[in-house]
JSON list of C-alpha atoms in Angstrom, two decimals:
[
{"chain": "A", "resi": 1, "resn": "MET", "atom": "CA", "xyz": [0.35, 0.16, -0.05]},
{"chain": "A", "resi": 2, "resn": "LYS", "atom": "CA", "xyz": [1.34, 3.33, -0.88]},
{"chain": "A", "resi": 3, "resn": "ILE", "atom": "CA", "xyz": [0.43, 6.56, 1.64]},
{"chain": "A", "resi": 4, "resn": "SER", "atom": "CA", "xyz": [1.73, 10.08, 0.07]},
{"chain": "A", "resi": 5, "resn": "VAL", "atom": "CA", "xyz": [2.80, 12.38, 3.17]},
{"chain": "A", "resi": 6, "resn": "ASP", "atom": "CA", "xyz": [3.94, 16.21, 3.83]},
{"chain": "A", "resi": 7, "resn": "SER", "atom": "CA", "xyz": [7.93, 14.53, 5.11]},
{"chain": "A", "resi": 8, "resn": "LYS", "atom": "CA", "xyz": [8.22, 17.79, 7.34]},
{"chain": "A", "resi": 9, "resn": "ARG", "atom": "CA", "xyz": [4.22, 17.43, 9.26]},
{"chain": "A", "resi": 10, "resn": "ALA", "atom": "CA", "xyz": [5.20, 13.53, 9.26]},
{"chain": "A", "resi": 11, "resn": "ALA", "atom": "CA", "xyz": [8.15, 14.35, 11.38]},
{"chain": "A", "resi": 12, "resn": "ASP", "atom": "CA", "xyz": [7.31, 16.95, 13.58]},
{"chain": "A", "resi": 13, "resn": "LEU", "atom": "CA", "xyz": [4.03, 14.78, 14.61]},
{"chain": "A", "resi": 14, "resn": "PHE", "atom": "CA", "xyz": [6.01, 11.55, 14.48]},
{"chain": "A", "resi": 15, "resn": "GLY", "atom": "CA", "xyz": [8.42, 13.36, 16.99]},
{"chain": "A", "resi": 16, "resn": "PHE", "atom": "CA", "xyz": [6.03, 14.60, 19.63]},
{"chain": "A", "resi": 17, "resn": "VAL", "atom": "CA", "xyz": [4.18, 11.25, 19.56]},
{"chain": "A", "resi": 18, "resn": "CYS", "atom": "CA", "xyz": [7.76, 9.06, 20.58]},
{"chain": "A", "resi": 19, "resn": "GLY", "atom": "CA", "xyz": [7.89, 11.23, 23.26]},
{"chain": "A", "resi": 20, "resn": "ALA", "atom": "CA", "xyz": [5.63, 8.79, 25.16]},
{"chain": "A", "resi": 21, "resn": "ILE", "atom": "CA", "xyz": [8.08, 5.31, 25.00]},
{"chain": "A", "resi": 22, "resn": "SER", "atom": "CA", "xyz": [9.44, 4.16, 27.52]},
{"chain": "A", "resi": 23, "resn": "SER", "atom": "CA", "xyz": [13.01, 4.25, 28.14]},
{"chain": "A", "resi": 24, "resn": "ALA", "atom": "CA", "xyz": [12.74, 1.92, 30.85]},
{"chain": "A", "resi": 25, "resn": "GLY", "atom": "CA", "xyz": [12.98, -1.47, 28.69]},
{"chain": "A", "resi": 26, "resn": "LYS", "atom": "CA", "xyz": [9.85, -2.16, 28.65]},
{"chain": "A", "resi": 27, "resn": "SER", "atom": "CA", "xyz": [8.24, -4.86, 26.39]},
{"chain": "A", "resi": 28, "resn": "PRO", "atom": "CA", "xyz": [10.17, -4.31, 23.00]},
{"chain": "A", "resi": 29, "resn": "ILE", "atom": "CA", "xyz": [6.57, -3.46, 21.76]},
{"chain": "A", "resi": 30, "resn": "LEU", "atom": "CA", "xyz": [6.45, -0.37, 23.72]},
{"chain": "A", "resi": 31, "resn": "GLN", "atom": "CA", "xyz": [9.34, 0.65, 21.87]},
{"chain": "A", "resi": 32, "resn": "GLY", "atom": "CA", "xyz": [7.79, 1.49, 19.09]},
{"chain": "A", "resi": 33, "resn": "VAL", "atom": "CA", "xyz": [5.35, 3.90, 17.11]},
{"chain": "A", "resi": 34, "resn": "LYS", "atom": "CA", "xyz": [1.80, 2.24, 15.97]},
{"chain": "A", "resi": 35, "resn": "MET", "atom": "CA", "xyz": [0.79, 3.45, 12.61]},
{"chain": "A", "resi": 36, "resn": "SER", "atom": "CA", "xyz": [-2.16, 3.04, 10.67]},
{"chain": "A", "resi": 37, "resn": "VAL", "atom": "CA", "xyz": [-4.31, 4.45, 7.38]},
{"chain": "A", "resi": 38, "resn": "ALA", "atom": "CA", "xyz": [-7.44, 4.49, 6.64]},
{"chain": "A", "resi": 39, "resn": "ASP", "atom": "CA", "xyz": [-9.76, 6.54, 5.53]},
{"chain": "A", "resi": 40, "resn": "LYS", "atom": "CA", "xyz": [-7.33, 8.95, 4.45]},
{"chain": "A", "resi": 41, "resn": "THR", "atom": "CA", "xyz": [-5.76, 9.91, 7.64]},
{"chain": "A", "resi": 42, "resn": "MET", "atom": "CA", "xyz": [-2.81, 8.21, 9.01]},
{"chain": "A", "resi": 43, "resn": "GLU", "atom": "CA", "xyz": [-2.67, 7.97, 13.23]},
{"chain": "A", "resi": 44, "resn": "MET", "atom": "CA", "xyz": [-0.08, 7.16, 15.54]},
{"chain": "A", "resi": 45, "resn": "VAL", "atom": "CA", "xyz": [0.65, 6.09, 18.63]},
{"chain": "A", "resi": 46, "resn": "ALA", "atom": "CA", "xyz": [3.33, 5.59, 21.48]},
{"chain": "A", "resi": 47, "resn": "THR", "atom": "CA", "xyz": [2.71, 4.40, 24.93]},
{"chain": "A", "resi": 48, "resn": "ASP", "atom": "CA", "xyz": [4.21, 3.63, 28.15]},
{"chain": "A", "resi": 49, "resn": "LEU", "atom": "CA", "xyz": [1.12, 2.44, 29.61]},
{"chain": "A", "resi": 50, "resn": "GLU", "atom": "CA", "xyz": [1.36, 5.53, 31.94]},
{"chain": "A", "resi": 51, "resn": "LEU", "atom": "CA", "xyz": [1.48, 8.14, 29.36]},
{"chain": "A", "resi": 52, "resn": "THR", "atom": "CA", "xyz": [-0.08, 7.71, 25.54]},
{"chain": "A", "resi": 53, "resn": "ALA", "atom": "CA", "xyz": [0.11, 10.52, 22.69]},
{"chain": "A", "resi": 54, "resn": "TYR", "atom": "CA", "xyz": [-1.45, 10.64, 19.91]},
{"chain": "A", "resi": 55, "resn": "ALA", "atom": "CA", "xyz": [-1.64, 12.41, 16.36]},
{"chain": "A", "resi": 56, "resn": "SER", "atom": "CA", "xyz": [-2.91, 12.39, 12.81]},
{"chain": "A", "resi": 57, "resn": "MET", "atom": "CA", "xyz": [-2.70, 13.99, 9.62]},
{"chain": "A", "resi": 58, "resn": "PRO", "atom": "CA", "xyz": [-4.41, 13.42, 6.22]},
{"chain": "A", "resi": 59, "resn": "VAL", "atom": "CA", "xyz": [-2.51, 11.38, 3.66]},
{"chain": "A", "resi": 60, "resn": "VAL", "atom": "CA", "xyz": [-2.88, 10.56, -0.16]},
{"chain": "A", "resi": 61, "resn": "ALA", "atom": "CA", "xyz": [-3.72, 6.84, 0.22]},
{"chain": "A", "resi": 62, "resn": "GLU", "atom": "CA", "xyz": [-6.16, 3.87, -1.12]},
{"chain": "A", "resi": 63, "resn": "GLY", "atom": "CA", "xyz": [-6.96, 1.17, 1.01]},
{"chain": "A", "resi": 64, "resn": "LYS", "atom": "CA", "xyz": [-5.67, 0.62, 5.25]},
{"chain": "A", "resi": 65, "resn": "ALA", "atom": "CA", "xyz": [-2.47, -0.20, 6.89]},
{"chain": "A", "resi": 66, "resn": "ASP", "atom": "CA", "xyz": [-1.31, -1.01, 10.00]},
{"chain": "A", "resi": 67, "resn": "VAL", "atom": "CA", "xyz": [2.27, -1.34, 11.50]},
{"chain": "A", "resi": 68, "resn": "VAL", "atom": "CA", "xyz": [4.43, -1.27, 14.54]},
{"chain": "A", "resi": 69, "resn": "VAL", "atom": "CA", "xyz": [7.53, 0.76, 12.95]},
{"chain": "A", "resi": 70, "resn": "PRO", "atom": "CA", "xyz": [10.72, 1.20, 15.70]},
{"chain": "A", "resi": 71, "resn": "GLY", "atom": "CA", "xyz": [9.96, 4.34, 17.28]},
{"chain": "A", "resi": 72, "resn": "LEU", "atom": "CA", "xyz": [13.58, 6.23, 17.49]},
{"chain": "A", "resi": 73, "resn": "ARG", "atom": "CA", "xyz": [14.84, 4.34, 14.50]},
{"chain": "A", "resi": 74, "resn": "THR", "atom": "CA", "xyz": [12.30, 5.36, 12.41]},
{"chain": "A", "resi": 75, "resn": "ASN", "atom": "CA", "xyz": [12.11, 9.71, 13.94]},
{"chain": "A", "resi": 76, "resn": "ASN", "atom": "CA", "xyz": [16.09, 9.99, 13.01]},
{"chain": "A", "resi": 77, "resn": "ILE", "atom": "CA", "xyz": [15.24, 9.10, 9.69]},
{"chain": "A", "resi": 78, "resn": "LEU", "atom": "CA", "xyz": [12.29, 11.29, 9.23]},
{"chain": "A", "resi": 79, "resn": "LYS", "atom": "CA", "xyz": [13.87, 14.04, 10.58]},
{"chain": "A", "resi": 80, "resn": "ALA", "atom": "CA", "xyz": [16.68, 13.85, 8.06]},
{"chain": "A", "resi": 81, "resn": "LEU", "atom": "CA", "xyz": [14.44, 14.19, 5.15]},
{"chain": "A", "resi": 82, "resn": "THR", "atom": "CA", "xyz": [14.65, 16.68, 2.90]},
{"chain": "A", "resi": 83, "resn": "SER", "atom": "CA", "xyz": [12.18, 16.41, 0.13]},
{"chain": "A", "resi": 84, "resn": "SER", "atom": "CA", "xyz": [8.92, 17.65, 0.88]},
{"chain": "A", "resi": 85, "resn": "ASP", "atom": "CA", "xyz": [6.86, 14.91, -0.07]},
{"chain": "A", "resi": 86, "resn": "CYS", "atom": "CA", "xyz": [7.60, 11.52, 0.88]},
{"chain": "A", "resi": 87, "resn": "THR", "atom": "CA", "xyz": [6.14, 7.84, -0.11]},
{"chain": "A", "resi": 88, "resn": "LEU", "atom": "CA", "xyz": [5.43, 5.36, 2.51]},
{"chain": "A", "resi": 89, "resn": "GLU", "atom": "CA", "xyz": [4.79, 2.07, 1.13]},
{"chain": "A", "resi": 90, "resn": "VAL", "atom": "CA", "xyz": [3.70, -0.98, 3.89]},
{"chain": "A", "resi": 91, "resn": "GLU", "atom": "CA", "xyz": [3.94, -4.32, 3.05]},
{"chain": "A", "resi": 92, "resn": "ASN", "atom": "CA", "xyz": [4.07, -7.85, 5.21]},
{"chain": "A", "resi": 93, "resn": "ASN", "atom": "CA", "xyz": [5.32, -5.57, 8.07]},
{"chain": "A", "resi": 94, "resn": "ILE", "atom": "CA", "xyz": [7.59, -3.51, 6.18]},
{"chain": "A", "resi": 95, "resn": "CYS", "atom": "CA", "xyz": [7.70, -0.15, 5.71]},
{"chain": "A", "resi": 96, "resn": "GLU", "atom": "CA", "xyz": [9.31, 1.61, 3.39]},
{"chain": "A", "resi": 97, "resn": "THR", "atom": "CA", "xyz": [10.36, 5.62, 3.27]},
{"chain": "A", "resi": 98, "resn": "ARG", "atom": "CA", "xyz": [11.24, 7.13, -0.06]},
{"chain": "A", "resi": 99, "resn": "THR", "atom": "CA", "xyz": [12.11, 9.80, -1.61]},
{"chain": "A", "resi": 100, "resn": "ALA", "atom": "CA", "xyz": [13.58, 11.74, -4.41]},
{"chain": "A", "resi": 101, "resn": "GLN", "atom": "CA", "xyz": [16.86, 11.47, -2.98]},
{"chain": "A", "resi": 102, "resn": "GLY", "atom": "CA", "xyz": [17.05, 7.45, -1.73]},
{"chain": "A", "resi": 103, "resn": "TYR", "atom": "CA", "xyz": [14.58, 5.10, -0.10]},
{"chain": "A", "resi": 104, "resn": "PHE", "atom": "CA", "xyz": [14.88, 3.66, 3.57]},
{"chain": "A", "resi": 105, "resn": "LYS", "atom": "CA", "xyz": [13.46, 0.07, 4.29]},
{"chain": "A", "resi": 106, "resn": "ILE", "atom": "CA", "xyz": [12.35, -0.48, 8.03]},
{"chain": "A", "resi": 107, "resn": "LEU", "atom": "CA", "xyz": [11.16, -3.79, 9.42]},
{"chain": "A", "resi": 108, "resn": "GLY", "atom": "CA", "xyz": [7.78, -3.56, 11.86]},
{"chain": "A", "resi": 109, "resn": "GLU", "atom": "CA", "xyz": [5.54, -5.45, 13.55]},
{"chain": "A", "resi": 110, "resn": "SER", "atom": "CA", "xyz": [1.91, -6.26, 13.45]},
{"chain": "A", "resi": 111, "resn": "GLY", "atom": "CA", "xyz": [-0.56, -3.54, 14.48]},
{"chain": "A", "resi": 112, "resn": "ASP", "atom": "CA", "xyz": [-2.50, -6.57, 16.37]},
{"chain": "A", "resi": 113, "resn": "SER", "atom": "CA", "xyz": [0.57, -6.79, 18.33]},
{"chain": "A", "resi": 114, "resn": "PHE", "atom": "CA", "xyz": [0.56, -3.37, 20.02]},
{"chain": "A", "resi": 115, "resn": "PRO", "atom": "CA", "xyz": [-1.60, -2.75, 23.17]},
{"chain": "A", "resi": 116, "resn": "THR", "atom": "CA", "xyz": [-5.26, -1.41, 22.52]},
{"chain": "A", "resi": 117, "resn": "LEU", "atom": "CA", "xyz": [-5.96, 2.14, 23.64]},
{"chain": "A", "resi": 118, "resn": "ASP", "atom": "CA", "xyz": [-9.32, 3.76, 24.20]},
{"chain": "A", "resi": 119, "resn": "PHE", "atom": "CA", "xyz": [-8.79, 7.87, 23.77]},
{"chain": "A", "resi": 120, "resn": "LYS", "atom": "CA", "xyz": [-12.84, 8.48, 24.83]},
{"chain": "A", "resi": 121, "resn": "THR", "atom": "CA", "xyz": [-13.41, 10.26, 28.24]},
{"chain": "A", "resi": 122, "resn": "ASN", "atom": "CA", "xyz": [-16.63, 11.75, 29.24]},
{"chain": "A", "resi": 123, "resn": "ALA", "atom": "CA", "xyz": [-15.01, 14.61, 31.22]},
{"chain": "A", "resi": 124, "resn": "SER", "atom": "CA", "xyz": [-16.21, 17.95, 30.50]},
{"chain": "A", "resi": 125, "resn": "PRO", "atom": "CA", "xyz": [-12.97, 20.32, 29.20]},
{"chain": "A", "resi": 126, "resn": "VAL", "atom": "CA", "xyz": [-11.22, 23.34, 29.85]},
{"chain": "A", "resi": 127, "resn": "ARG", "atom": "CA", "xyz": [-9.76, 25.52, 27.61]},
{"chain": "A", "resi": 128, "resn": "ILE", "atom": "CA", "xyz": [-6.63, 27.51, 27.74]},
{"chain": "A", "resi": 129, "resn": "SER", "atom": "CA", "xyz": [-3.99, 29.07, 25.22]},
{"chain": "A", "resi": 130, "resn": "LEU", "atom": "CA", "xyz": [-1.31, 26.27, 24.54]},
{"chain": "A", "resi": 131, "resn": "GLU", "atom": "CA", "xyz": [1.11, 28.91, 23.98]},
{"chain": "A", "resi": 132, "resn": "ILE", "atom": "CA", "xyz": [0.25, 30.17, 27.75]},
{"chain": "A", "resi": 133, "resn": "PHE", "atom": "CA", "xyz": [0.59, 26.56, 28.75]},
{"chain": "A", "resi": 134, "resn": "GLY", "atom": "CA", "xyz": [3.58, 26.27, 27.82]},
{"chain": "A", "resi": 135, "resn": "ARG", "atom": "CA", "xyz": [4.48, 29.16, 29.37]},
{"chain": "A", "resi": 136, "resn": "MET", "atom": "CA", "xyz": [3.61, 27.61, 33.10]},
{"chain": "A", "resi": 137, "resn": "VAL", "atom": "CA", "xyz": [4.92, 24.75, 32.00]},
{"chain": "A", "resi": 138, "resn": "ALA", "atom": "CA", "xyz": [8.41, 26.14, 31.92]},
{"chain": "A", "resi": 139, "resn": "LYS", "atom": "CA", "xyz": [7.79, 28.50, 35.34]},
{"chain": "A", "resi": 140, "resn": "VAL", "atom": "CA", "xyz": [7.10, 24.98, 36.93]},
{"chain": "A", "resi": 141, "resn": "ILE", "atom": "CA", "xyz": [9.28, 22.59, 35.19]},
{"chain": "A", "resi": 142, "resn": "HIS", "atom": "CA", "xyz": [12.65, 23.79, 37.11]},
{"chain": "A", "resi": 143, "resn": "ALA", "atom": "CA", "xyz": [11.66, 22.71, 40.30]},
{"chain": "A", "resi": 144, "resn": "VAL", "atom": "CA", "xyz": [10.62, 19.20, 39.79]},
{"chain": "A", "resi": 145, "resn": "SER", "atom": "CA", "xyz": [12.30, 16.80, 42.12]},
{"chain": "A", "resi": 146, "resn": "SER", "atom": "CA", "xyz": [14.58, 14.17, 39.94]},
{"chain": "A", "resi": 147, "resn": "VAL", "atom": "CA", "xyz": [13.25, 11.44, 42.11]},
{"chain": "A", "resi": 148, "resn": "TYR", "atom": "CA", "xyz": [11.09, 9.95, 39.75]},
{"chain": "A", "resi": 149, "resn": "SER", "atom": "CA", "xyz": [9.27, 7.21, 42.95]},
{"chain": "A", "resi": 150, "resn": "THR", "atom": "CA", "xyz": [8.65, 10.77, 44.49]},
{"chain": "A", "resi": 151, "resn": "VAL", "atom": "CA", "xyz": [4.94, 13.11, 44.19]},
{"chain": "A", "resi": 152, "resn": "LEU", "atom": "CA", "xyz": [7.33, 15.64, 43.50]},
{"chain": "A", "resi": 153, "resn": "HIS", "atom": "CA", "xyz": [7.98, 14.25, 40.02]},
{"chain": "A", "resi": 154, "resn": "GLY", "atom": "CA", "xyz": [5.20, 15.48, 39.06]},
{"chain": "A", "resi": 155, "resn": "VAL", "atom": "CA", "xyz": [3.19, 18.93, 38.52]},
{"chain": "A", "resi": 156, "resn": "LEU", "atom": "CA", "xyz": [0.17, 19.53, 40.86]},
{"chain": "A", "resi": 157, "resn": "SER", "atom": "CA", "xyz": [-2.38, 21.36, 38.37]},
{"chain": "A", "resi": 158, "resn": "ALA", "atom": "CA", "xyz": [-5.92, 22.28, 40.52]},
{"chain": "A", "resi": 159, "resn": "VAL", "atom": "CA", "xyz": [-9.01, 24.26, 38.51]},
{"chain": "A", "resi": 160, "resn": "GLY", "atom": "CA", "xyz": [-11.16, 26.54, 40.44]},
{"chain": "A", "resi": 161, "resn": "GLY", "atom": "CA", "xyz": [-13.23, 28.71, 38.97]},
{"chain": "A", "resi": 162, "resn": "ASP", "atom": "CA", "xyz": [-11.80, 30.81, 35.61]},
{"chain": "A", "resi": 163, "resn": "THR", "atom": "CA", "xyz": [-8.32, 29.82, 37.22]},
{"chain": "A", "resi": 164, "resn": "LEU", "atom": "CA", "xyz": [-5.51, 27.67, 36.69]},
{"chain": "A", "resi": 165, "resn": "THR", "atom": "CA", "xyz": [-2.71, 26.64, 39.04]},
{"chain": "A", "resi": 166, "resn": "MET", "atom": "CA", "xyz": [0.33, 24.90, 38.35]},
{"chain": "A", "resi": 167, "resn": "VAL", "atom": "CA", "xyz": [3.15, 24.11, 41.46]},
{"chain": "A", "resi": 168, "resn": "ALA", "atom": "CA", "xyz": [5.90, 22.13, 41.26]},
{"chain": "A", "resi": 169, "resn": "ALA", "atom": "CA", "xyz": [8.41, 21.68, 44.24]},
{"chain": "A", "resi": 170, "resn": "ASP", "atom": "CA", "xyz": [11.34, 19.34, 44.52]},
{"chain": "A", "resi": 171, "resn": "GLY", "atom": "CA", "xyz": [11.83, 19.81, 48.88]},
{"chain": "A", "resi": 172, "resn": "ASN", "atom": "CA", "xyz": [14.27, 22.64, 48.58]},
{"chain": "A", "resi": 173, "resn": "ARG", "atom": "CA", "xyz": [12.26, 24.95, 46.77]},
{"chain": "A", "resi": 174, "resn": "MET", "atom": "CA", "xyz": [8.34, 26.01, 44.69]},
{"chain": "A", "resi": 175, "resn": "ILE", "atom": "CA", "xyz": [7.20, 27.46, 41.91]},
{"chain": "A", "resi": 176, "resn": "LEU", "atom": "CA", "xyz": [3.66, 28.57, 41.33]},
{"chain": "A", "resi": 177, "resn": "THR", "atom": "CA", "xyz": [2.09, 30.10, 38.16]},
{"chain": "A", "resi": 178, "resn": "ARG", "atom": "CA", "xyz": [-1.43, 30.72, 37.56]},
{"chain": "A", "resi": 179, "resn": "GLN", "atom": "CA", "xyz": [-4.00, 32.28, 34.57]},
{"chain": "A", "resi": 180, "resn": "LYS", "atom": "CA", "xyz": [-7.40, 32.52, 33.56]},
{"chain": "A", "resi": 181, "resn": "ILE", "atom": "CA", "xyz": [-8.87, 29.57, 31.71]},
{"chain": "A", "resi": 182, "resn": "GLU", "atom": "CA", "xyz": [-12.16, 29.25, 29.75]},
{"chain": "A", "resi": 183, "resn": "ASN", "atom": "CA", "xyz": [-14.24, 26.60, 31.83]},
{"chain": "A", "resi": 184, "resn": "LEU", "atom": "CA", "xyz": [-17.65, 26.57, 30.81]},
{"chain": "A", "resi": 185, "resn": "TYR", "atom": "CA", "xyz": [-19.08, 23.04, 32.54]},
{"chain": "A", "resi": 186, "resn": "GLY", "atom": "CA", "xyz": [-17.73, 24.71, 35.95]},
{"chain": "A", "resi": 187, "resn": "VAL", "atom": "CA", "xyz": [-14.66, 22.03, 36.12]},
{"chain": "A", "resi": 188, "resn": "SER", "atom": "CA", "xyz": [-12.73, 21.29, 39.49]},
{"chain": "A", "resi": 189, "resn": "PHE", "atom": "CA", "xyz": [-10.21, 19.34, 40.02]},
{"chain": "A", "resi": 190, "resn": "ARG", "atom": "CA", "xyz": [-6.29, 18.77, 41.87]},
{"chain": "A", "resi": 191, "resn": "ALA", "atom": "CA", "xyz": [-4.10, 16.10, 40.09]},
{"chain": "A", "resi": 192, "resn": "ILE", "atom": "CA", "xyz": [-0.30, 15.51, 39.50]},
{"chain": "A", "resi": 193, "resn": "ILE", "atom": "CA", "xyz": [0.26, 15.39, 36.40]},
{"chain": "A", "resi": 194, "resn": "PRO", "atom": "CA", "xyz": [3.83, 13.63, 35.53]},
{"chain": "A", "resi": 195, "resn": "VAL", "atom": "CA", "xyz": [6.51, 15.95, 34.11]},
{"chain": "A", "resi": 196, "resn": "LYS", "atom": "CA", "xyz": [6.72, 13.31, 31.03]},
{"chain": "A", "resi": 197, "resn": "CYS", "atom": "CA", "xyz": [3.85, 14.61, 30.55]},
{"chain": "A", "resi": 198, "resn": "LEU", "atom": "CA", "xyz": [4.05, 18.40, 30.30]},
{"chain": "A", "resi": 199, "resn": "LEU", "atom": "CA", "xyz": [6.82, 18.20, 28.20]},
{"chain": "A", "resi": 200, "resn": "LEU", "atom": "CA", "xyz": [4.88, 16.49, 25.55]},
{"chain": "A", "resi": 201, "resn": "VAL", "atom": "CA", "xyz": [2.29, 19.50, 26.23]},
{"chain": "A", "resi": 202, "resn": "GLN", "atom": "CA", "xyz": [5.14, 22.16, 26.04]},
{"chain": "A", "resi": 203, "resn": "LYS", "atom": "CA", "xyz": [7.13, 20.45, 23.31]},
{"chain": "A", "resi": 204, "resn": "LEU", "atom": "CA", "xyz": [3.31, 20.74, 21.86]},
{"chain": "A", "resi": 205, "resn": "ALA", "atom": "CA", "xyz": [3.18, 24.56, 22.38]},
{"chain": "A", "resi": 206, "resn": "THR", "atom": "CA", "xyz": [5.97, 25.07, 19.70]},
{"chain": "A", "resi": 207, "resn": "MET", "atom": "CA", "xyz": [4.15, 23.53, 16.56]},
{"chain": "A", "resi": 208, "resn": "SER", "atom": "CA", "xyz": [0.66, 25.20, 16.99]},
{"chain": "A", "resi": 209, "resn": "ALA", "atom": "CA", "xyz": [-0.68, 28.25, 18.21]},
{"chain": "A", "resi": 210, "resn": "ALA", "atom": "CA", "xyz": [-4.39, 26.68, 18.94]},
{"chain": "A", "resi": 211, "resn": "ASN", "atom": "CA", "xyz": [-6.31, 26.38, 22.52]},
{"chain": "A", "resi": 212, "resn": "ILE", "atom": "CA", "xyz": [-5.88, 22.96, 24.41]}
]
């Protein structure tokens, strides 16, 4: 199956999704990114079973494809592409990336071996500018503890009224920041968000000016 994609957009989104790949040597399948194509849309998913990153983009393709490719290796290949357009050919779990300059063949695995993930949620949303959220993360991230096993290795995030509060501490210092949000449903919550998740959102802020 042949899939025509914008190589720059594909590289950006694939690199973003790779941020969820585990670095702790878990199951080999979790070192990969699942790429699925259907209805002229390509979806990319990676997870470490605690954090999941998902992205999608329009493509020119007929039919369906489902393959898991090595995340970091494929990411390096996509970042090295200089042509604006490239063609992906997926057959028998082999993904071939072809441009005017040459091609790469990557041996993958069946998409059926990837964990089944459910992205549906019944939670009521709150809205904030992605750029502002990225700046909030940049302020507090320096105070996050480097000890992974403690609750201080995350950022306390609380929504109340029209305000989002983020607090980080490592036992020696504490940083707090607040910003106004759009809270149409009167949502109220407090949660410790893992730093890995916030870094992914911060990266997303450099790729888009939309809201989250």
